[in-house]
Short mmCIF file of C-alpha atoms and ligand atoms in Angstrom, two decimals:
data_model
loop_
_atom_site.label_atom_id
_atom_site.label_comp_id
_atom_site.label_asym_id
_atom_site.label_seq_id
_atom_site.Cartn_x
_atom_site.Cartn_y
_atom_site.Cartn_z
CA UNK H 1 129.89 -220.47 -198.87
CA UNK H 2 128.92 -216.81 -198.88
CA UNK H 3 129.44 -215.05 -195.84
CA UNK H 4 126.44 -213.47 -193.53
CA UNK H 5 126.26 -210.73 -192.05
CA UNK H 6 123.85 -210.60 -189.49
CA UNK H 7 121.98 -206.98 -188.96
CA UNK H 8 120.46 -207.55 -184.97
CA UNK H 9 118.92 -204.72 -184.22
CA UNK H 10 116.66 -204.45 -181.04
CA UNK H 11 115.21 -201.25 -181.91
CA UNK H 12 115.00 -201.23 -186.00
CA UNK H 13 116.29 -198.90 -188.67
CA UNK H 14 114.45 -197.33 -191.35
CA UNK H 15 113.70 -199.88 -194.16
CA UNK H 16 115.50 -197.16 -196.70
CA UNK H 17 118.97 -197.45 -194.56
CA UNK H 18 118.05 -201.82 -194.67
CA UNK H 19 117.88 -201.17 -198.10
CA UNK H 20 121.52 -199.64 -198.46
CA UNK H 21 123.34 -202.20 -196.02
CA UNK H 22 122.03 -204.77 -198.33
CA UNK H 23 123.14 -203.22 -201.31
CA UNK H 24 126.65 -202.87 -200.07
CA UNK H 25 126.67 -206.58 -198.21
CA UNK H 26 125.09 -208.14 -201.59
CA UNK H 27 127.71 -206.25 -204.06
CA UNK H 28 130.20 -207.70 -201.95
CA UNK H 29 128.44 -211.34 -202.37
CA UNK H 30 127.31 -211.31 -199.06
CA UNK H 31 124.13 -212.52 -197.59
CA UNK H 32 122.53 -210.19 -195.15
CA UNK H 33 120.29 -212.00 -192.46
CA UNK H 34 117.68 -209.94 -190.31
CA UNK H 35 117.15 -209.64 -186.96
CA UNK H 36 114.99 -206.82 -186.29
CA UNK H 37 112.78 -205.63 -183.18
CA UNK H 38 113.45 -208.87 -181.72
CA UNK H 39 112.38 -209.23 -178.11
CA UNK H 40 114.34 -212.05 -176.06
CA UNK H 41 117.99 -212.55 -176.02
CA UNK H 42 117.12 -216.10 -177.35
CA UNK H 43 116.33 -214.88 -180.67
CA UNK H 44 119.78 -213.60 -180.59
CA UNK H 45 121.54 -216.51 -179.74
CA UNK H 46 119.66 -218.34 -182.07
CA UNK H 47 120.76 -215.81 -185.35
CA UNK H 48 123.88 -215.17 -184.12
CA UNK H 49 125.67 -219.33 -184.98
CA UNK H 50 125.75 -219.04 -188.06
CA UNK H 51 127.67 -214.76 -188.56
CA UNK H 52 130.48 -213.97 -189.67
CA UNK H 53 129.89 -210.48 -189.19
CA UNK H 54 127.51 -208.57 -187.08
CA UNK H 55 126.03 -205.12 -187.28
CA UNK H 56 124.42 -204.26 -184.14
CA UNK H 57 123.04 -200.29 -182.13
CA UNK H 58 122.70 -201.16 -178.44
CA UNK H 59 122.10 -204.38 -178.61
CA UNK H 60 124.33 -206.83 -175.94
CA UNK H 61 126.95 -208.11 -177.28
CA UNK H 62 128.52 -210.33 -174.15
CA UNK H 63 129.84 -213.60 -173.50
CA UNK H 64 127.05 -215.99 -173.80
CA UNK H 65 126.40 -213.64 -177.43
CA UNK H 66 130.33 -214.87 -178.38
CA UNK H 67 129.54 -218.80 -177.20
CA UNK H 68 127.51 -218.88 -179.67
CA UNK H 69 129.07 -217.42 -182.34
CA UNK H 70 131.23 -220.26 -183.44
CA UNK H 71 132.04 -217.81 -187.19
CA UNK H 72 131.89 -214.69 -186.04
CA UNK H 73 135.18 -212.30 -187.18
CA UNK H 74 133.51 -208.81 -186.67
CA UNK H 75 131.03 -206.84 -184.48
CA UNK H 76 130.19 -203.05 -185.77
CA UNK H 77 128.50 -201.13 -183.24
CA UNK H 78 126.55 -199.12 -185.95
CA UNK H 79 126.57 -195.45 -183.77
CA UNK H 80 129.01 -194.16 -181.29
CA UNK H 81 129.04 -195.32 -178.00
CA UNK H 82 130.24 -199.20 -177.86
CA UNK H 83 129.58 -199.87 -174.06
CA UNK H 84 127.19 -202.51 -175.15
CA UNK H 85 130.10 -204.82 -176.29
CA UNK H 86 132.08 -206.72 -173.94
CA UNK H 87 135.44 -206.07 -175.64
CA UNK H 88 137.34 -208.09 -172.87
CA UNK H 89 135.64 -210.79 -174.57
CA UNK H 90 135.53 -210.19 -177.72
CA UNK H 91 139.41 -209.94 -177.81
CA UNK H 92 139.21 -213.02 -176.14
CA UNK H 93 137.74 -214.56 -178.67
CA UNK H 94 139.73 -212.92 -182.06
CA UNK H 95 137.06 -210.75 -182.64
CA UNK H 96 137.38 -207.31 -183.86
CA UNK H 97 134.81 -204.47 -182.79
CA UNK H 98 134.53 -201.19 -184.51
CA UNK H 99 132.05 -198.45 -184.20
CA UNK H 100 131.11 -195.91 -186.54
CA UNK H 101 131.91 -192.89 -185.17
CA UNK H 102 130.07 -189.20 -185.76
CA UNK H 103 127.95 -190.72 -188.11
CA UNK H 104 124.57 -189.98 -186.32
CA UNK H 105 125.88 -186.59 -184.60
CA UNK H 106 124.16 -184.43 -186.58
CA UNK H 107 120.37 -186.42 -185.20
CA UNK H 108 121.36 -186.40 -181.73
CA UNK H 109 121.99 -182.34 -181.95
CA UNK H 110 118.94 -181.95 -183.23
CA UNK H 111 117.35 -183.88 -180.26
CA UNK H 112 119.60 -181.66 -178.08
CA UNK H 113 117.58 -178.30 -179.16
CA UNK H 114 114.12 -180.09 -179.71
CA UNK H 115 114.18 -180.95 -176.01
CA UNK H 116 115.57 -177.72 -175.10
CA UNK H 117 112.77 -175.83 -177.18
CA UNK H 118 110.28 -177.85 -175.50
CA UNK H 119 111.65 -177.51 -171.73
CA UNK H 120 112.16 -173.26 -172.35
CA UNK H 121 108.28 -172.79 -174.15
CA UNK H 122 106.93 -174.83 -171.28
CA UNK H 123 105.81 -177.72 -173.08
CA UNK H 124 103.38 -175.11 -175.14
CA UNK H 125 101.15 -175.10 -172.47
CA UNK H 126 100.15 -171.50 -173.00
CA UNK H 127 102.55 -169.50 -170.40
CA UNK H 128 105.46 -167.54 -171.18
CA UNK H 129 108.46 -169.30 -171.70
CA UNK H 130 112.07 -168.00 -172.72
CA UNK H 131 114.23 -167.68 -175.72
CA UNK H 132 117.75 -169.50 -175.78
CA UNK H 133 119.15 -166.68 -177.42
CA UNK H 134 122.48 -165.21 -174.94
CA UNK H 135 121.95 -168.24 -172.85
CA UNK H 136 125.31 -170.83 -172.11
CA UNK H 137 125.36 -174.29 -172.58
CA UNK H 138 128.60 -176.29 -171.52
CA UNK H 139 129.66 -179.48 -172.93
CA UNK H 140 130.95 -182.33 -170.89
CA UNK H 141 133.24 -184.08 -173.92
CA UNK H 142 133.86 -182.41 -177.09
CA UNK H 143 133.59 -184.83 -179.55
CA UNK H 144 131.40 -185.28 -182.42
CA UNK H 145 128.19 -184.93 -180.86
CA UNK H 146 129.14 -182.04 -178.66
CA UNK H 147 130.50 -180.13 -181.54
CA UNK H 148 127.40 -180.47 -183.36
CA UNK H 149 125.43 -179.28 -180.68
CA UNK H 150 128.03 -176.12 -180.36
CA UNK H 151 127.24 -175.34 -183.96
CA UNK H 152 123.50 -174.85 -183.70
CA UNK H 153 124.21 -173.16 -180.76
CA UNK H 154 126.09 -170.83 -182.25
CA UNK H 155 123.06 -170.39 -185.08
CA UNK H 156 121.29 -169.90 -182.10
CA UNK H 157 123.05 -167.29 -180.54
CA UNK H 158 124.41 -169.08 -177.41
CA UNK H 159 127.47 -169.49 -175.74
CA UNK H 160 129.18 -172.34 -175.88
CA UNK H 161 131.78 -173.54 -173.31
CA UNK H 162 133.77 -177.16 -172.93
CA UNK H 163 135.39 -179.52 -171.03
CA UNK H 164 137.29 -182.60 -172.39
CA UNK H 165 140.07 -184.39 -170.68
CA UNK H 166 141.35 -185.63 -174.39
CA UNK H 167 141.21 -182.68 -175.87
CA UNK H 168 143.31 -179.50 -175.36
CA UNK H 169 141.96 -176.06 -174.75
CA UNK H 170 143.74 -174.31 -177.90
CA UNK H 171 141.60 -177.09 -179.72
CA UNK H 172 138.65 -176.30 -177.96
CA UNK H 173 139.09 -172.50 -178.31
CA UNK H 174 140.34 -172.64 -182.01
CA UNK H 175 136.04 -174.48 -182.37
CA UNK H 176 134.70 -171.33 -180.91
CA UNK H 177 133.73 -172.46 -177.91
CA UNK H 178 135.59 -171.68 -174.37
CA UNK H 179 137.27 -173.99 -172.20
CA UNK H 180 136.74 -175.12 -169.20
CA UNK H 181 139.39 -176.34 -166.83
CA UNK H 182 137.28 -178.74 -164.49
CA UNK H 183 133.95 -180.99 -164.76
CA UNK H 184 132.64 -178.59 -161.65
CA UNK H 185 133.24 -175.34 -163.93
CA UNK H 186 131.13 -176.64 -166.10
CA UNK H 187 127.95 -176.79 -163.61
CA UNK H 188 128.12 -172.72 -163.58
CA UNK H 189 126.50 -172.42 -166.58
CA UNK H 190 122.62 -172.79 -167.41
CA UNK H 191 123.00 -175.87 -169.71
CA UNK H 192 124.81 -178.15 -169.00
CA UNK H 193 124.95 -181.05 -171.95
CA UNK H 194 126.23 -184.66 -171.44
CA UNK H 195 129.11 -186.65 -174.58
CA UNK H 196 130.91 -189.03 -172.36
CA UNK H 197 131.43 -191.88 -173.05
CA UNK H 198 129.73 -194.59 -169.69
CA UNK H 199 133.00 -195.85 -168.36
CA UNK H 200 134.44 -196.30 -164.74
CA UNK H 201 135.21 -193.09 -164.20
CA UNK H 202 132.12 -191.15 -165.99
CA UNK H 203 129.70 -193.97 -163.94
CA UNK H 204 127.03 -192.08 -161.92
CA UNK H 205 129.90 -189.03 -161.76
CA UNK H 206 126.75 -186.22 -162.27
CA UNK H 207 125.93 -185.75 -158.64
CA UNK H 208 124.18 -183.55 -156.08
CA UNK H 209 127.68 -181.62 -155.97
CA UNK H 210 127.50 -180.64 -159.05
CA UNK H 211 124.14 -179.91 -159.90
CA UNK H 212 123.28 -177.93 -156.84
CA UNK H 213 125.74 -175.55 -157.69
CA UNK H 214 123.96 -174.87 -161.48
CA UNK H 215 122.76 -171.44 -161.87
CA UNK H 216 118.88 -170.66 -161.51
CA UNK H 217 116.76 -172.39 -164.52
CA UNK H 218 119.76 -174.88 -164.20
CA UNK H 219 119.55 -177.68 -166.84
CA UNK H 220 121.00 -181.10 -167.57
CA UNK H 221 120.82 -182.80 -171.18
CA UNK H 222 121.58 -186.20 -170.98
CA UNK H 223 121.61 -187.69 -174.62
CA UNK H 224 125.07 -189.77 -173.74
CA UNK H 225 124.07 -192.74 -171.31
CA UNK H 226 121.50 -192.92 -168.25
CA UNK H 227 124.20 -194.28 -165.76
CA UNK H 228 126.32 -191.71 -166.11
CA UNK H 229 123.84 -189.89 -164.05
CA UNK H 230 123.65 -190.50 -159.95
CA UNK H 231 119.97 -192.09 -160.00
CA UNK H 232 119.24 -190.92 -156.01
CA UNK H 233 121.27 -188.02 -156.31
CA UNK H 234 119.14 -186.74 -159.23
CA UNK H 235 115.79 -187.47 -157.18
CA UNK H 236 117.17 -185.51 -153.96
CA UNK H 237 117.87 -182.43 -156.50
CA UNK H 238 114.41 -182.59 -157.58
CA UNK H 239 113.07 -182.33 -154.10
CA UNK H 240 115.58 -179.73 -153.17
CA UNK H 241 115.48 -177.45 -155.93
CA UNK H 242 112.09 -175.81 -158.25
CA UNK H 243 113.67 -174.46 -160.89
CA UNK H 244 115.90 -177.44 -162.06
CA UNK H 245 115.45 -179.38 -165.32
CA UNK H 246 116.55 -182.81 -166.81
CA UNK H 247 116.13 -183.13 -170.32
CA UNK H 248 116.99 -186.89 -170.86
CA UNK H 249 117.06 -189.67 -173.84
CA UNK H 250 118.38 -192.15 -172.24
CA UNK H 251 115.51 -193.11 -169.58
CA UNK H 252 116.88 -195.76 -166.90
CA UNK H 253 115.90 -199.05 -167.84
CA UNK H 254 115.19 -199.97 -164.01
CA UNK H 255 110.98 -198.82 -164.14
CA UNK H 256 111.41 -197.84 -160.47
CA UNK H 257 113.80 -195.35 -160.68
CA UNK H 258 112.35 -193.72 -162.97
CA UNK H 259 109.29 -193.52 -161.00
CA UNK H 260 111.57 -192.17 -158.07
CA UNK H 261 112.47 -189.27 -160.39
CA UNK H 262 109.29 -188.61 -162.02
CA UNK H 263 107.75 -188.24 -158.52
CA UNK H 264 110.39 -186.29 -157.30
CA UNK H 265 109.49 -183.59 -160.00
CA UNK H 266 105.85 -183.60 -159.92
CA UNK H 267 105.96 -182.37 -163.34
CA UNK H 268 102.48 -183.19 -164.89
CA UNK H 269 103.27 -181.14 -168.02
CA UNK H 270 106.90 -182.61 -169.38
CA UNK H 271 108.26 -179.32 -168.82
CA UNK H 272 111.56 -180.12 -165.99
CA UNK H 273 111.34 -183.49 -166.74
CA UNK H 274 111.42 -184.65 -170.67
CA UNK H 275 112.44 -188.26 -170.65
CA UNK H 276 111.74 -190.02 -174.08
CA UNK H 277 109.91 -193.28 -174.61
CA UNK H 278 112.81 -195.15 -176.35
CA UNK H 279 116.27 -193.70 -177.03
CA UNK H 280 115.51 -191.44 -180.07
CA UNK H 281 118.61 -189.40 -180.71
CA UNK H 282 119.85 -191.07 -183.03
CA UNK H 283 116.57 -192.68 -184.62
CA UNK H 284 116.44 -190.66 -187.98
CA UNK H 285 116.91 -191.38 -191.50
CA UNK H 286 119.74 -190.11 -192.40
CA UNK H 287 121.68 -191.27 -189.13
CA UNK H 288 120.12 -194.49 -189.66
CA UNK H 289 121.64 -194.35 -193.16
CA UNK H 290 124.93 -192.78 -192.46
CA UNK H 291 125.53 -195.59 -189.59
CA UNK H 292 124.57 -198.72 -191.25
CA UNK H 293 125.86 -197.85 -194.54
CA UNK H 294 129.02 -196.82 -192.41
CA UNK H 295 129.41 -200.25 -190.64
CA UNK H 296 128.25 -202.29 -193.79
CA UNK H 297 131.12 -200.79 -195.84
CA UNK H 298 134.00 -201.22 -192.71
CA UNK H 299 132.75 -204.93 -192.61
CA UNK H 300 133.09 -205.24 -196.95
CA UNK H 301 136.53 -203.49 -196.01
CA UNK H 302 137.52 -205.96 -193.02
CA UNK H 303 137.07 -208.65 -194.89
CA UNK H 304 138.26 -207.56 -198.63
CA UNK H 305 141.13 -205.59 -197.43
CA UNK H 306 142.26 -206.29 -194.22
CA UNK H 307 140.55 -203.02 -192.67
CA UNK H 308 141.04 -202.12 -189.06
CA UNK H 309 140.74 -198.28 -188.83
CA UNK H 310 137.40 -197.86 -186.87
CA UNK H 311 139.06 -201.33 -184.30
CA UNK H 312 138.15 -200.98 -180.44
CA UNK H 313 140.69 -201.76 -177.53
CA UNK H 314 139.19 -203.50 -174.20
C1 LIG Y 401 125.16 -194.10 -179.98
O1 LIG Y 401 125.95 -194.38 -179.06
O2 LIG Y 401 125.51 -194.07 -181.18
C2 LIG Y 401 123.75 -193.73 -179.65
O3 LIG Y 401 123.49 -193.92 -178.29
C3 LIG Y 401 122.71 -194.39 -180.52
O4 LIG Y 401 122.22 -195.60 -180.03
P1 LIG Y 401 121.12 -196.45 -180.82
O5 LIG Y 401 121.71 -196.90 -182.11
O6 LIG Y 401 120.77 -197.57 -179.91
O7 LIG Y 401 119.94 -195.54 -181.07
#
Protein backbone atom coordinates (compact mmCIF):
# COMPACT_ATOMS: atom_id res chain seq x y z
CA UNK A 1 0.00 0.00 0.00
CA UNK A 2 1.14 3.52 -0.80
CA UNK A 3 2.25 5.46 1.96
CA UNK A 4 0.37 8.85 3.33
CA UNK A 5 1.55 11.57 4.28
CA UNK A 6 -0.63 13.51 6.23
CA UNK A 7 -0.31 17.59 5.78
CA UNK A 8 -2.25 18.86 9.41
CA UNK A 9 -2.10 22.16 9.36
CA UNK A 10 -4.14 24.30 11.92
CA UNK A 11 -3.56 27.46 10.28
CA UNK A 12 -3.36 26.58 6.28
CA UNK A 13 -0.80 27.21 3.59
CA UNK A 14 -1.27 28.79 0.37
CA UNK A 15 -3.01 26.36 -2.09
CA UNK A 16 0.19 27.09 -4.61
CA UNK A 17 2.76 25.63 -1.78
CA UNK A 18 -0.34 22.44 -1.37
CA UNK A 19 0.17 22.22 -4.82
CA UNK A 20 4.07 21.57 -4.68
CA UNK A 21 4.01 19.14 -1.53
CA UNK A 22 1.75 17.10 -3.61
CA UNK A 23 3.77 17.09 -6.51
CA UNK A 24 6.79 15.93 -4.66
CA UNK A 25 4.67 13.30 -2.26
CA UNK A 26 2.80 11.97 -5.59
CA UNK A 27 6.23 11.62 -7.75
CA UNK A 28 7.36 9.68 -4.97
CA UNK A 29 3.97 7.44 -5.15
CA UNK A 30 2.75 8.85 -2.18
CA UNK A 31 -0.70 9.80 -1.22
CA UNK A 32 -1.01 13.13 0.43
CA UNK A 33 -4.10 13.41 2.86
CA UNK A 34 -5.39 16.96 4.07
CA UNK A 35 -5.97 18.30 7.14
CA UNK A 36 -6.34 21.89 6.89
CA UNK A 37 -7.83 24.75 9.25
CA UNK A 38 -9.13 22.08 11.33
CA UNK A 39 -10.55 23.20 14.64
CA UNK A 40 -10.59 20.38 17.48
CA UNK A 41 -7.79 18.15 18.34
CA UNK A 42 -10.31 15.31 17.46
CA UNK A 43 -10.02 15.90 13.89
CA UNK A 44 -6.45 15.26 14.48
CA UNK A 45 -6.60 12.16 16.12
CA UNK A 46 -8.95 11.02 13.78
CA UNK A 47 -6.38 11.76 10.44
CA UNK A 48 -3.53 11.03 12.15
CA UNK A 49 -4.17 6.47 12.36
CA UNK A 50 -3.67 5.91 9.37
CA UNK A 51 0.27 8.38 8.58
CA UNK A 52 3.16 7.35 7.95
CA UNK A 53 4.48 10.66 7.74
CA UNK A 54 3.31 13.95 8.98
CA UNK A 55 3.93 17.51 7.93
CA UNK A 56 2.76 19.79 10.49
CA UNK A 57 3.55 24.27 11.50
CA UNK A 58 2.47 24.63 15.14
CA UNK A 59 0.26 22.22 15.38
CA UNK A 60 0.58 19.72 18.81
CA UNK A 61 2.22 17.01 18.25
CA UNK A 62 2.07 15.15 21.95
CA UNK A 63 1.37 11.93 23.37
CA UNK A 64 -2.22 11.29 22.90
CA UNK A 65 -1.18 12.67 18.89
CA UNK A 66 1.54 9.44 18.97
CA UNK A 67 -1.33 6.88 20.59
CA UNK A 68 -2.86 7.22 17.79
CA UNK A 69 -0.53 6.99 15.30
CA UNK A 70 -0.14 3.29 15.14
CA UNK A 71 2.19 3.99 11.29
CA UNK A 72 3.63 6.93 11.87
CA UNK A 73 7.77 6.99 11.05
CA UNK A 74 8.19 10.84 10.64
CA UNK A 75 6.97 14.26 11.93
CA UNK A 76 8.41 17.50 9.91
CA UNK A 77 7.79 20.56 11.69
CA UNK A 78 7.47 22.55 8.35
CA UNK A 79 9.25 26.12 9.87
CA UNK A 80 11.78 26.57 12.55
CA UNK A 81 10.88 26.40 15.92
CA UNK A 82 9.81 22.61 16.93
CA UNK A 83 8.55 23.32 20.57
CA UNK A 84 5.23 22.06 19.45
CA UNK A 85 6.54 18.41 19.33
CA UNK A 86 6.98 16.41 22.30
CA UNK A 87 10.30 14.85 21.25
CA UNK A 88 10.57 12.90 24.64
CA UNK A 89 7.85 11.10 23.08
CA UNK A 90 8.35 10.88 19.92
CA UNK A 91 11.76 9.11 20.58
CA UNK A 92 9.80 7.07 22.66
CA UNK A 93 7.96 5.91 20.16
CA UNK A 94 10.82 5.44 17.04
CA UNK A 95 9.79 8.44 15.57
CA UNK A 96 11.99 10.83 13.91
CA UNK A 97 11.26 14.73 13.96
CA UNK A 98 12.93 17.18 11.71
CA UNK A 99 12.28 20.77 11.06
CA UNK A 100 13.06 22.78 8.20
CA UNK A 101 15.24 25.22 9.20
CA UNK A 102 15.71 29.05 7.65
CA UNK A 103 13.33 28.28 5.19
CA UNK A 104 10.72 31.03 6.11
CA UNK A 105 13.48 33.60 7.50
CA UNK A 106 13.37 35.78 4.88
CA UNK A 107 9.00 36.37 5.76
CA UNK A 108 9.54 36.74 9.31
CA UNK A 109 12.26 39.74 8.57
CA UNK A 110 10.02 41.28 6.64
CA UNK A 111 7.38 41.20 9.50
CA UNK A 112 10.26 42.44 11.71
CA UNK A 113 10.46 45.98 9.71
CA UNK A 114 6.64 46.10 8.76
CA UNK A 115 5.91 46.26 12.48
CA UNK A 116 8.73 48.47 13.12
CA UNK A 117 7.57 50.93 10.24
CA UNK A 118 4.24 50.92 11.67
CA UNK A 119 5.24 51.43 15.54
CA UNK A 120 8.00 54.56 14.37
CA UNK A 121 5.15 56.45 11.76
CA UNK A 122 2.67 56.15 14.58
CA UNK A 123 0.35 53.86 13.07
CA UNK A 124 -0.12 56.75 10.17
CA UNK A 125 -2.23 58.53 12.29
CA UNK A 126 -1.09 61.88 10.99
CA UNK A 127 1.76 62.98 13.67
CA UNK A 128 5.33 62.94 13.20
CA UNK A 129 6.95 59.85 13.60
CA UNK A 130 10.77 58.87 13.14
CA UNK A 131 13.02 57.32 10.64
CA UNK A 132 15.02 54.02 11.59
CA UNK A 133 17.84 55.26 9.84
CA UNK A 134 21.21 55.41 12.68
CA UNK A 135 18.96 53.67 15.08
CA UNK A 136 20.33 50.03 16.90
CA UNK A 137 18.56 47.01 17.01
CA UNK A 138 20.12 43.99 19.02
CA UNK A 139 19.43 40.46 18.39
CA UNK A 140 18.81 37.96 21.08
CA UNK A 141 20.06 34.61 18.91
CA UNK A 142 21.76 34.90 15.70
CA UNK A 143 20.46 32.43 13.66
CA UNK A 144 18.63 32.46 10.52
CA UNK A 145 15.98 34.74 11.31
CA UNK A 146 18.13 37.20 13.17
CA UNK A 147 20.55 37.39 10.36
CA UNK A 148 17.92 38.22 8.02
CA UNK A 149 16.67 40.85 10.01
CA UNK A 150 20.51 42.25 10.34
CA UNK A 151 20.59 42.41 6.58
CA UNK A 152 17.68 44.76 5.98
CA UNK A 153 18.93 46.52 8.69
CA UNK A 154 21.89 47.15 7.27
CA UNK A 155 19.82 48.35 3.84
CA UNK A 156 18.34 50.36 6.28
CA UNK A 157 21.08 52.03 7.72
CA UNK A 158 20.98 50.63 11.31
CA UNK A 159 23.18 49.16 13.62
CA UNK A 160 23.10 45.90 14.29
CA UNK A 161 24.43 44.23 17.49
CA UNK A 162 24.13 40.32 18.86
CA UNK A 163 24.05 38.02 21.40
CA UNK A 164 24.12 34.17 20.98
CA UNK A 165 25.34 31.72 23.49
CA UNK A 166 26.09 29.14 20.36
CA UNK A 167 27.68 31.29 18.43
CA UNK A 168 31.11 33.00 18.85
CA UNK A 169 31.76 36.68 18.60
CA UNK A 170 34.47 36.46 15.64
CA UNK A 171 31.34 34.78 13.89
CA UNK A 172 29.13 37.35 14.86
CA UNK A 173 31.56 40.20 14.00
CA UNK A 174 32.87 38.55 10.71
CA UNK A 175 28.31 39.10 9.78
CA UNK A 176 28.73 42.74 10.40
CA UNK A 177 27.05 43.03 13.28
CA UNK A 178 28.71 43.61 16.96
CA UNK A 179 28.69 41.38 19.77
CA UNK A 180 27.38 41.43 22.73
CA UNK A 181 28.74 39.68 25.77
CA UNK A 182 25.48 39.32 27.97
CA UNK A 183 21.50 39.06 27.40
CA UNK A 184 21.41 42.47 29.74
CA UNK A 185 23.85 44.31 27.14
CA UNK A 186 21.57 43.76 24.83
CA UNK A 187 18.60 45.84 26.60
CA UNK A 188 20.92 49.14 26.01
CA UNK A 189 19.99 49.46 22.74
CA UNK A 190 16.60 50.90 21.19
CA UNK A 191 15.48 47.60 19.55
CA UNK A 192 15.71 44.97 20.97
CA UNK A 193 14.55 41.77 18.63
CA UNK A 194 13.65 38.26 19.96
CA UNK A 195 15.28 34.39 17.84
CA UNK A 196 15.31 32.06 20.74
CA UNK A 197 14.29 29.26 20.64
CA UNK A 198 11.12 28.69 23.97
CA UNK A 199 13.07 26.33 26.13
CA UNK A 200 13.71 26.13 29.98
CA UNK A 201 16.04 28.53 30.15
CA UNK A 202 14.63 31.25 27.48
CA UNK A 203 10.91 30.63 29.42
CA UNK A 204 9.50 34.04 30.52
CA UNK A 205 13.52 35.16 30.77
CA UNK A 206 12.43 38.95 29.17
CA UNK A 207 11.66 40.64 32.43
CA UNK A 208 11.15 43.97 34.19
CA UNK A 209 15.11 43.84 34.70
CA UNK A 210 15.76 43.99 31.53
CA UNK A 211 13.40 46.07 29.91
CA UNK A 212 13.47 48.89 32.36
CA UNK A 213 16.88 49.43 31.67
CA UNK A 214 16.09 49.96 27.54
CA UNK A 215 16.95 53.31 26.35
CA UNK A 216 14.08 56.00 25.79
CA UNK A 217 11.63 54.89 22.72
CA UNK A 218 12.80 51.39 24.05
CA UNK A 219 11.36 48.52 21.91
CA UNK A 220 10.80 44.78 22.05
CA UNK A 221 10.07 42.58 18.80
CA UNK A 222 8.87 39.42 19.70
CA UNK A 223 8.42 37.29 16.44
CA UNK A 224 10.14 34.04 18.32
CA UNK A 225 7.49 32.68 20.94
CA UNK A 226 4.97 34.56 23.40
CA UNK A 227 6.29 32.69 26.58
CA UNK A 228 9.47 33.67 26.27
CA UNK A 229 8.19 36.93 27.45
CA UNK A 230 7.33 37.53 31.47
CA UNK A 231 3.40 38.05 30.92
CA UNK A 232 3.05 40.35 34.43
CA UNK A 233 6.34 41.67 34.09
CA UNK A 234 5.49 43.08 30.63
CA UNK A 235 2.10 44.67 32.05
CA UNK A 236 4.02 46.38 35.11
CA UNK A 237 6.49 47.97 32.31
CA UNK A 238 3.59 49.31 30.59
CA UNK A 239 2.29 51.04 33.63
CA UNK A 240 5.71 52.17 34.63
CA UNK A 241 7.09 53.43 31.57
CA UNK A 242 5.32 55.92 28.37
CA UNK A 243 7.61 55.61 25.93
CA UNK A 244 7.99 51.73 25.74
CA UNK A 245 6.87 49.54 22.81
CA UNK A 246 6.09 45.78 22.15
CA UNK A 247 5.88 44.87 18.73
CA UNK A 248 4.64 41.19 18.99
CA UNK A 249 3.47 38.12 16.58
CA UNK A 250 3.11 35.79 18.79
CA UNK A 251 -0.05 37.09 20.92
CA UNK A 252 -0.55 34.86 24.22
CA UNK A 253 -3.05 32.39 23.65
CA UNK A 254 -4.48 32.93 27.34
CA UNK A 255 -7.39 35.96 26.17
CA UNK A 256 -6.83 37.45 29.64
CA UNK A 257 -3.47 38.27 29.52
CA UNK A 258 -3.62 39.79 26.76
CA UNK A 259 -6.25 41.98 28.00
CA UNK A 260 -3.88 42.67 31.08
CA UNK A 261 -1.37 44.05 28.55
CA UNK A 262 -3.54 45.80 26.22
CA UNK A 263 -4.95 47.73 29.22
CA UNK A 264 -1.80 48.33 30.63
CA UNK A 265 -0.86 50.35 27.40
CA UNK A 266 -3.94 52.19 26.74
CA UNK A 267 -2.88 52.32 23.26
CA UNK A 268 -6.11 53.01 21.18
CA UNK A 269 -4.07 53.54 18.00
CA UNK A 270 -1.68 50.16 17.66
CA UNK A 271 1.17 52.35 17.95
CA UNK A 272 3.26 50.73 21.49
CA UNK A 273 1.35 47.86 21.26
CA UNK A 274 1.14 45.89 17.67
CA UNK A 275 0.06 42.39 18.48
CA UNK A 276 -1.17 40.44 15.31
CA UNK A 277 -4.40 38.53 14.95
CA UNK A 278 -2.81 35.09 14.17
CA UNK A 279 0.93 34.39 13.98
CA UNK A 280 1.77 35.90 10.53
CA UNK A 281 5.53 35.88 10.22
CA UNK A 282 5.88 33.31 8.50
CA UNK A 283 2.41 33.22 6.55
CA UNK A 284 3.68 34.15 2.96
CA UNK A 285 4.00 32.45 -0.23
CA UNK A 286 7.14 31.86 -0.73
CA UNK A 287 7.86 30.73 3.01
CA UNK A 288 4.87 28.70 2.71
CA UNK A 289 6.53 27.21 -0.38
CA UNK A 290 10.07 27.02 0.71
CA UNK A 291 8.82 25.10 4.06
CA UNK A 292 6.49 22.57 2.76
CA UNK A 293 8.33 21.84 -0.29
CA UNK A 294 11.34 21.63 2.25
CA UNK A 295 9.68 19.02 4.59
CA UNK A 296 7.90 17.14 1.64
CA UNK A 297 11.29 16.45 0.00
CA UNK A 298 13.20 15.41 3.69
CA UNK A 299 10.16 12.98 4.13
CA UNK A 300 10.66 11.49 0.06
CA UNK A 301 14.40 11.45 1.39
CA UNK A 302 13.65 9.64 4.88
CA UNK A 303 12.00 7.17 3.41
CA UNK A 304 13.92 6.56 -0.13
CA UNK A 305 17.28 7.05 1.29
CA UNK A 306 17.57 6.69 4.74
CA UNK A 307 17.74 10.64 5.36
CA UNK A 308 18.31 12.02 8.79
CA UNK A 309 20.09 15.41 8.34
CA UNK A 310 17.34 17.92 9.48
CA UNK A 311 16.65 14.83 12.86
CA UNK A 312 15.72 16.53 16.35
CA UNK A 313 17.19 15.32 19.80
CA UNK A 314 14.70 15.45 22.99
C1 LIG B 1 8.45 28.87 13.02
O1 LIG B 1 8.88 28.47 14.11
O2 LIG B 1 8.87 28.43 11.93
C2 LIG B 1 7.43 29.97 12.99
O3 LIG B 1 7.00 30.28 14.28
C3 LIG B 1 6.28 29.73 12.04
O4 LIG B 1 5.19 29.09 12.61
P1 LIG B 1 3.87 28.75 11.75
O5 LIG B 1 4.25 27.76 10.71
O6 LIG B 1 2.90 28.22 12.75
O7 LIG B 1 3.39 30.03 11.13
Amino acid sequence: KARTVLLATEKAFAADAVSKIEAVTSAAGYKLARLENYKSKDDLLKAVADADAMIIRSDKVDQAVLDKAAKLKIVVRAGAGYDNIDLKATEGKGVVSMNTPGQNANAVAELVFGMMITSARNNYDGTSGFELVNRSIAFYGFGAVARAVHKLAQGFGMKSFAYDPYIPAEKIAEMGATPVATVAGLFEHQYVSLHVPLTAETKASINKELLMKMPKGGTLINTARCEVVHEADMVEVFKARQDFCYLCDVAPDDKAAKEAMTAAVGDKFGKRLIFTAKKMGAQTLEANDNCGVAAANQIVAFFEKGETRFALKA
